[in-house]
PDB file of C-alpha atoms in Angstrom:
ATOM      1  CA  UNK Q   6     -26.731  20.420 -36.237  1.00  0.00           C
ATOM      2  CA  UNK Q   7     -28.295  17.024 -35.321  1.00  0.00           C
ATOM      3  CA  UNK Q   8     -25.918  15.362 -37.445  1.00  0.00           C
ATOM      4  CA  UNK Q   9     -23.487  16.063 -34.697  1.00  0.00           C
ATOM      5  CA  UNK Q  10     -25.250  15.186 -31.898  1.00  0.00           C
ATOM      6  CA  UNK Q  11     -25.357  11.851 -31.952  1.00  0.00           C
ATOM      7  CA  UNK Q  12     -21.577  11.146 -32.906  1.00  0.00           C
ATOM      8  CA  UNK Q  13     -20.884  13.927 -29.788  1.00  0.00           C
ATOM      9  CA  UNK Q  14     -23.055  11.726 -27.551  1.00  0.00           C
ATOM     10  CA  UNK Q  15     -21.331   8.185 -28.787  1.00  0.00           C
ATOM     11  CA  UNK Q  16     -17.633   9.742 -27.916  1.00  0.00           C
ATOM     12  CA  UNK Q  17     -18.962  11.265 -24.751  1.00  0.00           C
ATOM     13  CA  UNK Q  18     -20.697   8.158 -23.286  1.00  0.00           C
ATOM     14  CA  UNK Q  19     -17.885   6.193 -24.360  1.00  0.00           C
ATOM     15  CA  UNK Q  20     -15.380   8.424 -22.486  1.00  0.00           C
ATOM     16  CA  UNK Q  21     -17.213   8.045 -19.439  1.00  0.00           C
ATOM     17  CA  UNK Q  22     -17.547   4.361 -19.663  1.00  0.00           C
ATOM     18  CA  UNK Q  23     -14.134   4.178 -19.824  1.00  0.00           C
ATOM     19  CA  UNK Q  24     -13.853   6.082 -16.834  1.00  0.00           C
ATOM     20  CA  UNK Q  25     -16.128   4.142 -14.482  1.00  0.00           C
ATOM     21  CA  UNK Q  26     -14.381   0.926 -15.059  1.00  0.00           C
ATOM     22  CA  UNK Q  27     -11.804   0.745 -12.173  1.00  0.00           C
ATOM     23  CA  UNK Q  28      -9.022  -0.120 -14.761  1.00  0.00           C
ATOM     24  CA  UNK Q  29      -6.097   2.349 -14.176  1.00  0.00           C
ATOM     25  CA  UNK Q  30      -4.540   3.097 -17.068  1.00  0.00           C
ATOM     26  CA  UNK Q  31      -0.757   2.281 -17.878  1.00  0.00           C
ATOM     27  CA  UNK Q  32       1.636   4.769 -15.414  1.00  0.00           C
ATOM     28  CA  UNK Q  33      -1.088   5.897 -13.830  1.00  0.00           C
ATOM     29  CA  UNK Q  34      -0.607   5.595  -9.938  1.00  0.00           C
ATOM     30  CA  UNK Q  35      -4.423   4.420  -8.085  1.00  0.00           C
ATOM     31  CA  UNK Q  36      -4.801   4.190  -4.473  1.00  0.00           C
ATOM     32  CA  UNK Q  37      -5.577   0.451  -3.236  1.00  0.00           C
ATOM     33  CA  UNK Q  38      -8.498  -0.395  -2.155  1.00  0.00           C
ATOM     34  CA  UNK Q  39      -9.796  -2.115   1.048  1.00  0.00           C
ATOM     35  CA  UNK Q  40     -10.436  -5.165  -0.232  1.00  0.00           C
ATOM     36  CA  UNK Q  41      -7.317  -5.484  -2.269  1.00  0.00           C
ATOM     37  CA  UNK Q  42      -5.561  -5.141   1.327  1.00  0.00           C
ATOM     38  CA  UNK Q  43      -7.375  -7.961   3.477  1.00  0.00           C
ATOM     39  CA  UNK Q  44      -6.431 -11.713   3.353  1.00  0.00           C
ATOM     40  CA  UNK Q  45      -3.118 -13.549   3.384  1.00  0.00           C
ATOM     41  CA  UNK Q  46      -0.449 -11.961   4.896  1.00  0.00           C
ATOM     42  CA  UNK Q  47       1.787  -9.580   2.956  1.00  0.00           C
ATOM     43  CA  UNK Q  48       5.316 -10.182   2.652  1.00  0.00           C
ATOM     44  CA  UNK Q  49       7.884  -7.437   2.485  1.00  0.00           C
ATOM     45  CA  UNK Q  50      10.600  -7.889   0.120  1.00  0.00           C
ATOM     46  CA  UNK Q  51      11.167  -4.149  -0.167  1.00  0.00           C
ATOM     47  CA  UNK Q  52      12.449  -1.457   2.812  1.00  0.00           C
ATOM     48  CA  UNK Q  53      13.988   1.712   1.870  1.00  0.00           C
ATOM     49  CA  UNK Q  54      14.953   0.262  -2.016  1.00  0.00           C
ATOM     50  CA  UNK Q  55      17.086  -2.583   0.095  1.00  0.00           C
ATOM     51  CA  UNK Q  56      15.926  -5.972  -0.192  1.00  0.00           C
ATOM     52  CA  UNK Q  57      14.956  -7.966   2.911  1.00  0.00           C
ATOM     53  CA  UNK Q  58      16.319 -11.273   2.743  1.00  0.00           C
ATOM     54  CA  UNK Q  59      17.656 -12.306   6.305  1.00  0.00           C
ATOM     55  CA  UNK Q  60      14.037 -11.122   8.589  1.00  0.00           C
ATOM     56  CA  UNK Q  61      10.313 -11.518   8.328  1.00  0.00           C
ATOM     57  CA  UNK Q  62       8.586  -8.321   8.059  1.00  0.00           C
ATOM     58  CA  UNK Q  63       5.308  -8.610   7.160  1.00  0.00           C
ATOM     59  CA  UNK Q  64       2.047  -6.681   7.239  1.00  0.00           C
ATOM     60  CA  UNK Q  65      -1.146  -8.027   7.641  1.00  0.00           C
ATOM     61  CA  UNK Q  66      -5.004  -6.001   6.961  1.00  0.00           C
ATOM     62  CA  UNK Q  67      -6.803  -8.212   9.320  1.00  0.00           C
ATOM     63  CA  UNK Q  68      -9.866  -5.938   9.677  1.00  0.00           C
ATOM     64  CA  UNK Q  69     -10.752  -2.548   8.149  1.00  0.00           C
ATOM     65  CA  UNK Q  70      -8.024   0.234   9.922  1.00  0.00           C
ATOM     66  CA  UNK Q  71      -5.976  -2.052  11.069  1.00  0.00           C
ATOM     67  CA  UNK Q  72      -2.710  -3.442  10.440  1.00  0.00           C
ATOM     68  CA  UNK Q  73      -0.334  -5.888  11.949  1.00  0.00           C
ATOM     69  CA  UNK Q  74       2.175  -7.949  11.262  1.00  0.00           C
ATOM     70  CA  UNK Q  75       5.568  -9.004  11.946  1.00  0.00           C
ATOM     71  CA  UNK Q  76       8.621  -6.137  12.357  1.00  0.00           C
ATOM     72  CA  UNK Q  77      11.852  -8.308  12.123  1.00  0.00           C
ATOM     73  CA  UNK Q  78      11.806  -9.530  15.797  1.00  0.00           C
ATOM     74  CA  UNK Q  79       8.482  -8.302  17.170  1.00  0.00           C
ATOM     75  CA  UNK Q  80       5.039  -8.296  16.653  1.00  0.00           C
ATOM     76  CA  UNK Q  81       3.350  -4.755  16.110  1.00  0.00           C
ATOM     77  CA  UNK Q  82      -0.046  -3.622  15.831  1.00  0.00           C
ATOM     78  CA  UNK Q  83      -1.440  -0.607  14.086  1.00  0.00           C
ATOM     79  CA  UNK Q  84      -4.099   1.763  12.535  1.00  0.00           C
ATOM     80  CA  UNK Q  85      -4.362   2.882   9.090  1.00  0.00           C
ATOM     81  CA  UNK Q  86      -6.177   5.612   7.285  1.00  0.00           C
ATOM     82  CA  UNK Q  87      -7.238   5.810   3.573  1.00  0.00           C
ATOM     83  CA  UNK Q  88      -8.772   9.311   2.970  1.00  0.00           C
ATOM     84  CA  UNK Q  89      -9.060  11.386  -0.029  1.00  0.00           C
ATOM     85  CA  UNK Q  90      -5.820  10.133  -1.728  1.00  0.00           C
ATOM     86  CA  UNK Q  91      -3.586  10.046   1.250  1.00  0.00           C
ATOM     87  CA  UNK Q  92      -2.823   7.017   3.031  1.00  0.00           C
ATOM     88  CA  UNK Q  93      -1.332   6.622   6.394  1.00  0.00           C
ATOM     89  CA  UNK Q  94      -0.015   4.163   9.013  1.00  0.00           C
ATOM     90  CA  UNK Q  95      -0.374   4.800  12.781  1.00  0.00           C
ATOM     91  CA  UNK Q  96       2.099   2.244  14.841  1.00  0.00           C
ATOM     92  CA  UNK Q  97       0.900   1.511  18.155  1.00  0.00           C
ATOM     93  CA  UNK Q  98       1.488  -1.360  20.263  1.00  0.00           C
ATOM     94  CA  UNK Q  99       4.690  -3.697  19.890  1.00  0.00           C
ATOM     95  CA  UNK Q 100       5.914  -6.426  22.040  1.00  0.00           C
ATOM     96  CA  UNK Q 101       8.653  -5.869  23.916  1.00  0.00           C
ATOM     97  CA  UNK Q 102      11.156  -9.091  23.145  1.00  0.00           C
ATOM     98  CA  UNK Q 103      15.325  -8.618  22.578  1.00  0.00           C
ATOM     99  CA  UNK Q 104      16.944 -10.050  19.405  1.00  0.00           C
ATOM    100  CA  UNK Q 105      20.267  -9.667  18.079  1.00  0.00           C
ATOM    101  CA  UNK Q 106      21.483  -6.181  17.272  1.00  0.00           C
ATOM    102  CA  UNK Q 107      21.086  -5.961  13.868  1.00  0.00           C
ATOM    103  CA  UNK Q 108      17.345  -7.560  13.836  1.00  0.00           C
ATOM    104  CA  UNK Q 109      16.562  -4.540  16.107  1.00  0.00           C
ATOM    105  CA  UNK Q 110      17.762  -1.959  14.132  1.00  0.00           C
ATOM    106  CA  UNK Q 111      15.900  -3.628  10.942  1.00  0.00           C
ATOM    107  CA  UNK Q 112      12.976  -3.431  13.124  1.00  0.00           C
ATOM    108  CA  UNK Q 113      13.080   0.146  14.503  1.00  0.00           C
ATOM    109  CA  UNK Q 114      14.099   1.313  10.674  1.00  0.00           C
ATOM    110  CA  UNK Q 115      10.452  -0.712   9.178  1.00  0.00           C
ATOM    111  CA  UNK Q 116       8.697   0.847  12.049  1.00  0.00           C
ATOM    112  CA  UNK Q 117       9.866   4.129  11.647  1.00  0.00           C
ATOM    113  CA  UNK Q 118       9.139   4.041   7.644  1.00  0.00           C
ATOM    114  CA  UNK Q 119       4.834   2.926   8.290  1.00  0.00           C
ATOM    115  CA  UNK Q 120       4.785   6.685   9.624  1.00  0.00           C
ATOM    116  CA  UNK Q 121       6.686   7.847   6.506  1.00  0.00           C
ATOM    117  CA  UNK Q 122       3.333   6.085   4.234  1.00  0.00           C
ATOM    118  CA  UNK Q 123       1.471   8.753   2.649  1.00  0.00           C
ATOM    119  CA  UNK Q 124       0.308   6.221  -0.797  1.00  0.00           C
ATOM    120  CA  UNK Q 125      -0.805   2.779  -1.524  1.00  0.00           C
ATOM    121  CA  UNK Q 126      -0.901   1.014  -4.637  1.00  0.00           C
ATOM    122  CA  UNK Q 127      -0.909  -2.642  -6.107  1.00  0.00           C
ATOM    123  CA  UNK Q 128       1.533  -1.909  -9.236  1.00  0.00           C
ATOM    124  CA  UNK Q 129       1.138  -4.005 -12.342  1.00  0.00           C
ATOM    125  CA  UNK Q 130       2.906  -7.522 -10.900  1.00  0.00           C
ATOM    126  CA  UNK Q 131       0.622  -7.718  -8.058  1.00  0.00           C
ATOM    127  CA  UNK Q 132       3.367  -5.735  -5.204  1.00  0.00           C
ATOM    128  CA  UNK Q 133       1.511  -3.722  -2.934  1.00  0.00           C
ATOM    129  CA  UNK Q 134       3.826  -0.580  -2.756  1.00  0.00           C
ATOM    130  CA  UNK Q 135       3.513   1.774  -0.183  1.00  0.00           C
ATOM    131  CA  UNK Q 136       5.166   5.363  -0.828  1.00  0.00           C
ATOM    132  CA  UNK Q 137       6.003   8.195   1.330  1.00  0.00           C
ATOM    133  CA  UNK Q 138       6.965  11.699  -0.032  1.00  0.00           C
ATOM    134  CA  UNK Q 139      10.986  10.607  -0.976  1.00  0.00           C
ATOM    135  CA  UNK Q 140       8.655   7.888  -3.046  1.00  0.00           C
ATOM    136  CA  UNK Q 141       8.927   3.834  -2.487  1.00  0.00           C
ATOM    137  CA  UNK Q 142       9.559   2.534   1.168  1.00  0.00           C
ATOM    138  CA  UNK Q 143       8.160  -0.644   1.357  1.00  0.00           C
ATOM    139  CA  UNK Q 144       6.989  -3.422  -0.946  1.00  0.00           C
ATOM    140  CA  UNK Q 145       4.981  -6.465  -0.158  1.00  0.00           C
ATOM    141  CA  UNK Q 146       4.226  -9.530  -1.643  1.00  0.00           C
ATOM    142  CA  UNK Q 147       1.457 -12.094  -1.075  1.00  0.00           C
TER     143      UNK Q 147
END
């Protein structure tokens, strides 16, 4: 029976080496983590599966819980929450400036979708993706 043992032990610690390195495997969806979100500015290239090409919309993890950024025309402010595999955006303040009709409506649509955020994830190409329950809303480059 000690025969078996040892190969039983190799495969087993092996398994859960592989499972303490941080690397998710391929199609595997892992939450982001803190640090992944803080530094430069995130761009959003991404609302609703429509590109953004004609506004600046931007999110920015300044500090731990907090988000802010740029929503088309104004600035915003807001918390977030990372617990236990959810992930969620809390707008609160936003300045209070008048753009051109459309520019609003961009911006009421991107602040709308934060509260839709449930997920967060850096996919393979370095995007930050967030995801609400109808899956990808917005996605962000650096």
């Amino acid at each position: 029976m000690s025969r078996f043992r040892l190969p039983l032990l190799l495969s087993s610690s092996a398994l859960l080496l592989a499972a303490c390195t941080g690397q998710p495997s391929s199609g595997v969806h892992t939450m982001v983590e803190e640090s992944q979100l803080r530094g430069e500015a995130w761009s959003v290239i991404s609302l609703n599966g429509e590109n953004i090409t004609d506004a600046t919309l931007s999110l920015n993890f300044h500090q731990p819980g907090q988000v802010a950024g740029n929503a088309g025309c104004n600035n915003y402010m807001a918390t977030y929450v990372q617990n236990e595999g959810l992930f969620t955006i809390t707008t609160g303040a936003v300045t209070m400036m008048a753009c051109p009709k459309p520019l609003m409506e961009l911006e009421q649509k991107f602040l709308n979708t934060l509260g839709d955020i449930s997920q967060a994830r850096i996919n393979a190409d370095g995007i930050l993706v967030l995801s609400g329950k109808d899956g990808e809303k917005i996605k962000a480059t650096r």
